[in-house]
Structure formats: structure tokens, C-alpha cells
Amino acid sequence: MTPLLETRHLSVGYRSGAVLSDISLSLCAGQVLCLLGPNGTGKTTLFRSLLGILPALSGEILLEGRPIGALRRREVAACFAHVPQSLDTRFGFQALDLVLMGASARLGLLAQPGKPEQNRALAAMEELGIADLAPVSVCALSGGQRQMVLLARALAQNASAIIMDEPTASLDFANRHRVLQAILRLKAKGIAILLSTHDPDQAAMIGDQALLAGKGGVVANGPVATALSEASLSAVYGIALREERLSGGARHFRAAQLARR
């Protein structure tokens, strides 16, 4: 099976130098890859390069087997949708209008969305259980509702893969649960997902693969079962972490000094 996303010895950064180097990863349909690491280790920079916004310093980025540099913007949009960490509410769009932007992502520059795009936007909101929010201004939505609307926008784009930048950041317990359940539903549909998170337990629960980035670069990269370990997480975050097994086999990580005796 050809991966939807593949990088080969990728280095990303700016004129001042690379912030992440020698990244080789592969993401197939229906897989979740979790990117973990402290702030400032290059997670957002990597996302910008994968989305074609920031040129890579070296190495390759392949979308469905094709170099990203050979693709037009509309072709990249067919491969990747993006869920940012937060939503700019200055313009006060209705929720449906925001989701419609995703459904219209592949249209030409001056083309107007029509009935097919409207239907796809509404279907995405219905699938995520937020159809009742369609006429509501995004300014009036809670943080959890805004995140679900952003997920609906990505779903309406009908892309093969979705990049999510800390999709549960700043959400309360119930809304984190709703967003994670939505991610699992997208995964079950065969959509590939690459997301960043600060929560190792979250990565262990929903992830198939994990890439851990520390101040010195990539610390671990591979299946969640092996990449998420006491040693790798301790090296990334600079504190001693201990793994515990909860009932049902769920994995839980906590600071060693707080671990249960």
C-alpha cells in the first residue's frame, strides 16, 4: 500500500538553521501518528512544511507517492486538511460558513460554492453531531464546539489525511473526550491523521505511531508500543516518568515522584 504521507530524511527549519532533522515517517490510510515534544522543538514548523507552506531544508515529502513540490495547491488540498489549535473569531462567521470553506477548498480561485459543497458541509456537521450549530456565530461557540466545527471543516474538505495541531489543547474533560471520539471515527473511515499532543496517555490510546521530538532532535520514532516508553518520554521532557498499566491494559504515564507506590 502506498503511504498517504511519507518523508525521507526530512529537515525543516529556517534560514537560521534546522529545528528538526532526518525525519523519516510513513502514514497510511486509517492510521494515527502522534507527535509529542516540548514547545519550541519544531512541531508546528514540521506541520507547515508538510502542508507545503514552508519549504523543507532537505529531504523529501511525498503525498500519495508524489513529491509535494510537484503538486499544485489544489492537489495538496486533496491530500491534506488542517485543523489549527485555535480559531480566529474576529469575523463572526456562522459555523456552517466556516465548514463550507473546507468543502470549497478544491474550487478555483473565483469559483463560488454551490449545492454540492453546501450538502457536503452539512453532511460533515451531521456526521460529527453538530448540525444544530450550523446557524450559530463562531463567536458564540465554546472552545469544544469550535474545535468540532474545525474538525467538520476538515472532514468536508474530503481530504485523504488531516493534520491537527494540539486538537484538545485548553479543552475541558468532556470536550477532550468528544474530540478524541471524533478522531477515532475519522480513523475508522480510513482517514489518516497526524496530530500533535502534550499528553502521552492520549497518544497511547488513539495512536498507531509516535514521533517524539526533544531539544536535540528526534528521540523516538515508530509504533506507539515501542516509541512511547519511560526512557524516551523522560529524555524528551527532562523529568523521570514512570509507566503504569491500568485496568483493561490502558497505559498511563506520570512523573516518577507522583507515581503510585
mmCIF file of C-alpha atoms in Angstrom, residues 42-184:
data_model
loop_
_atom_site.group_PDB
_atom_site.id
_atom_site.type_symbol
_atom_site.label_atom_id
_atom_site.label_comp_id
_atom_site.label_asym_id
_atom_site.label_seq_id
_atom_site.Cartn_x
_atom_site.Cartn_y
_atom_site.Cartn_z
ATOM 1 C CA GLY A 42 9.685 22.244 15.835
ATOM 2 C CA LYS A 43 6.298 20.507 15.783
ATOM 3 C CA THR A 44 4.475 23.428 14.141
ATOM 4 C CA THR A 45 7.414 24.000 11.770
ATOM 5 C CA LEU A 46 7.139 20.380 10.645
ATOM 6 C CA PHE A 47 3.406 20.791 10.058
ATOM 7 C CA ARG A 48 3.993 23.929 7.969
ATOM 8 C CA SER A 49 6.433 22.044 5.760
ATOM 9 C CA LEU A 50 4.107 19.048 5.384
ATOM 10 C CA LEU A 51 1.314 21.404 4.304
ATOM 11 C CA GLY A 52 3.562 22.977 1.676
ATOM 12 C CA ILE A 53 3.611 26.370 3.412
ATOM 13 C CA LEU A 54 7.283 26.292 4.428
ATOM 14 C CA PRO A 55 9.895 24.773 2.082
ATOM 15 C CA ALA A 56 11.873 21.885 3.544
ATOM 16 C CA LEU A 57 15.597 22.449 4.040
ATOM 17 C CA SER A 58 16.458 18.978 2.743
ATOM 18 C CA GLY A 59 14.978 15.546 2.228
ATOM 19 C CA GLU A 60 11.683 14.559 0.643
ATOM 20 C CA ILE A 61 7.967 14.927 1.353
ATOM 21 C CA LEU A 62 5.746 12.588 -0.662
ATOM 22 C CA LEU A 63 1.962 12.854 -0.774
ATOM 23 C CA GLU A 64 0.420 9.679 -2.182
ATOM 24 C CA GLY A 65 3.802 8.866 -3.688
ATOM 25 C CA ARG A 66 4.316 12.262 -5.364
ATOM 26 C CA PRO A 67 6.815 14.956 -4.298
ATOM 27 C CA ILE A 68 4.963 17.817 -2.670
ATOM 28 C CA GLY A 69 6.908 20.355 -4.716
ATOM 29 C CA ALA A 70 5.429 18.923 -7.924
ATOM 30 C CA LEU A 71 1.837 19.386 -6.741
ATOM 31 C CA ARG A 72 -0.448 22.355 -7.223
ATOM 32 C CA ARG A 73 -2.101 23.896 -4.165
ATOM 33 C CA ARG A 74 -5.436 22.270 -5.017
ATOM 34 C CA GLU A 75 -3.738 18.864 -5.233
ATOM 35 C CA VAL A 76 -2.215 19.343 -1.783
ATOM 36 C CA ALA A 77 -5.699 20.268 -0.501
ATOM 37 C CA ALA A 78 -6.997 16.979 -1.900
ATOM 38 C CA CYS A 79 -4.408 15.142 0.217
ATOM 39 C CA PHE A 80 -4.342 17.223 3.398
ATOM 40 C CA ALA A 81 -6.785 19.153 5.531
ATOM 41 C CA HIS A 82 -5.590 21.200 8.503
ATOM 42 C CA VAL A 83 -7.141 21.669 11.950
ATOM 43 C CA PRO A 84 -5.344 24.536 13.739
ATOM 44 C CA GLN A 85 -5.043 24.778 17.503
ATOM 45 C CA SER A 86 -7.442 27.716 17.726
ATOM 46 C CA LEU A 87 -9.985 29.583 15.643
ATOM 47 C CA ASP A 88 -9.839 33.271 14.737
ATOM 48 C CA THR A 89 -13.265 34.608 15.665
ATOM 49 C CA ARG A 90 -12.781 38.216 14.585
ATOM 50 C CA PHE A 91 -15.004 37.837 11.516
ATOM 51 C CA GLY A 92 -18.007 36.207 13.189
ATOM 52 C CA PHE A 93 -18.819 33.661 10.501
ATOM 53 C CA GLN A 94 -21.686 31.276 11.047
ATOM 54 C CA ALA A 95 -20.443 27.763 11.814
ATOM 55 C CA LEU A 96 -21.835 26.447 8.515
ATOM 56 C CA ASP A 97 -19.958 29.144 6.562
ATOM 57 C CA LEU A 98 -16.697 28.032 8.178
ATOM 58 C CA VAL A 99 -17.316 24.372 7.345
ATOM 59 C CA LEU A 100 -18.245 25.405 3.799
ATOM 60 C CA MET A 101 -14.721 26.804 3.394
ATOM 61 C CA GLY A 102 -13.423 23.255 3.703
ATOM 62 C CA ALA A 103 -15.974 21.911 1.239
ATOM 63 C CA SER A 104 -14.880 24.630 -1.223
ATOM 64 C CA ALA A 105 -11.122 24.112 -0.837
ATOM 65 C CA ARG A 106 -10.722 22.448 -4.241
ATOM 66 C CA LEU A 107 -12.690 25.047 -6.204
ATOM 67 C CA GLY A 108 -10.943 27.522 -8.477
ATOM 68 C CA LEU A 109 -9.889 30.941 -7.218
ATOM 69 C CA LEU A 110 -13.039 32.774 -8.340
ATOM 70 C CA ALA A 111 -15.485 29.848 -8.183
ATOM 71 C CA GLN A 112 -18.432 30.067 -5.800
ATOM 72 C CA PRO A 113 -19.603 27.117 -3.701
ATOM 73 C CA GLY A 114 -22.830 25.568 -4.917
ATOM 74 C CA LYS A 115 -25.327 22.977 -3.758
ATOM 75 C CA PRO A 116 -22.812 20.062 -3.740
ATOM 76 C CA GLU A 117 -20.492 21.982 -1.421
ATOM 77 C CA GLN A 118 -23.398 23.042 0.804
ATOM 78 C CA ASN A 119 -24.558 19.438 1.079
ATOM 79 C CA ARG A 120 -21.050 18.203 1.895
ATOM 80 C CA ALA A 121 -20.638 20.841 4.610
ATOM 81 C CA LEU A 122 -23.962 19.947 6.204
ATOM 82 C CA ALA A 123 -23.198 16.220 5.976
ATOM 83 C CA ALA A 124 -19.878 16.751 7.779
ATOM 84 C CA MET A 125 -21.589 18.610 10.607
ATOM 85 C CA GLU A 126 -24.280 15.934 10.873
ATOM 86 C CA GLU A 127 -21.652 13.183 10.993
ATOM 87 C CA LEU A 128 -19.953 14.862 13.950
ATOM 88 C CA GLY A 129 -23.263 15.561 15.693
ATOM 89 C CA ILE A 130 -23.094 19.353 15.471
ATOM 90 C CA ALA A 131 -25.689 20.112 12.785
ATOM 91 C CA ASP A 132 -27.583 22.252 15.302
ATOM 92 C CA LEU A 133 -24.618 24.650 15.374
ATOM 93 C CA ALA A 134 -24.882 25.479 11.646
ATOM 94 C CA PRO A 135 -26.555 28.916 12.047
ATOM 95 C CA VAL A 136 -24.613 29.895 15.188
ATOM 96 C CA SER A 137 -21.871 32.535 15.039
ATOM 97 C CA VAL A 138 -18.450 31.079 15.822
ATOM 98 C CA CYS A 139 -18.060 33.953 18.310
ATOM 99 C CA ALA A 140 -20.814 32.381 20.406
ATOM 100 C CA LEU A 141 -19.336 28.858 20.427
ATOM 101 C CA SER A 142 -17.483 27.279 23.320
ATOM 102 C CA GLY A 143 -13.914 26.066 22.850
ATOM 103 C CA GLY A 144 -15.057 22.489 22.409
ATOM 104 C CA GLN A 145 -17.717 23.466 19.880
ATOM 105 C CA ARG A 146 -15.208 25.496 17.879
ATOM 106 C CA GLN A 147 -12.859 22.521 17.740
ATOM 107 C CA MET A 148 -15.656 20.267 16.493
ATOM 108 C CA VAL A 149 -16.517 22.839 13.821
ATOM 109 C CA LEU A 150 -12.872 22.867 12.709
ATOM 110 C CA LEU A 151 -12.974 19.059 12.506
ATOM 111 C CA ALA A 152 -16.133 19.311 10.399
ATOM 112 C CA ARG A 153 -14.384 21.770 8.086
ATOM 113 C CA ALA A 154 -11.529 19.296 7.619
ATOM 114 C CA LEU A 155 -13.960 16.434 7.036
ATOM 115 C CA ALA A 156 -15.896 18.469 4.455
ATOM 116 C CA GLN A 157 -12.660 19.027 2.541
ATOM 117 C CA ASN A 158 -12.777 15.319 1.691
ATOM 118 C CA ALA A 159 -9.005 15.019 2.010
ATOM 119 C CA SER A 160 -7.184 11.740 2.488
ATOM 120 C CA ALA A 161 -5.375 12.912 5.617
ATOM 121 C CA ILE A 162 -5.805 15.524 8.347
ATOM 122 C CA ILE A 163 -3.110 17.403 10.264
ATOM 123 C CA MET A 164 -4.212 18.543 13.729
ATOM 124 C CA ASP A 165 -2.198 20.951 15.864
ATOM 125 C CA GLU A 166 -2.945 20.067 19.519
ATOM 126 C CA PRO A 167 -6.671 19.468 18.879
ATOM 127 C CA THR A 168 -7.542 19.064 22.578
ATOM 128 C CA ALA A 169 -5.471 21.950 23.959
ATOM 129 C CA SER A 170 -7.347 24.031 26.548
ATOM 130 C CA LEU A 171 -10.468 21.834 26.392
ATOM 131 C CA ASP A 172 -12.215 20.520 29.480
ATOM 132 C CA PHE A 173 -12.513 16.796 30.167
ATOM 133 C CA ALA A 174 -15.859 16.299 28.397
ATOM 134 C CA ASN A 175 -14.838 18.193 25.279
ATOM 135 C CA ARG A 176 -11.493 16.375 25.102
ATOM 136 C CA HIS A 177 -13.468 13.135 25.127
ATOM 137 C CA ARG A 178 -15.774 14.342 22.336
ATOM 138 C CA VAL A 179 -12.872 15.431 20.136
ATOM 139 C CA LEU A 180 -10.970 12.167 20.676
ATOM 140 C CA GLN A 181 -14.081 10.152 19.851
ATOM 141 C CA ALA A 182 -14.483 12.186 16.656
ATOM 142 C CA ILE A 183 -10.848 11.479 15.744
ATOM 143 C CA LEU A 184 -11.432 7.750 16.222
#
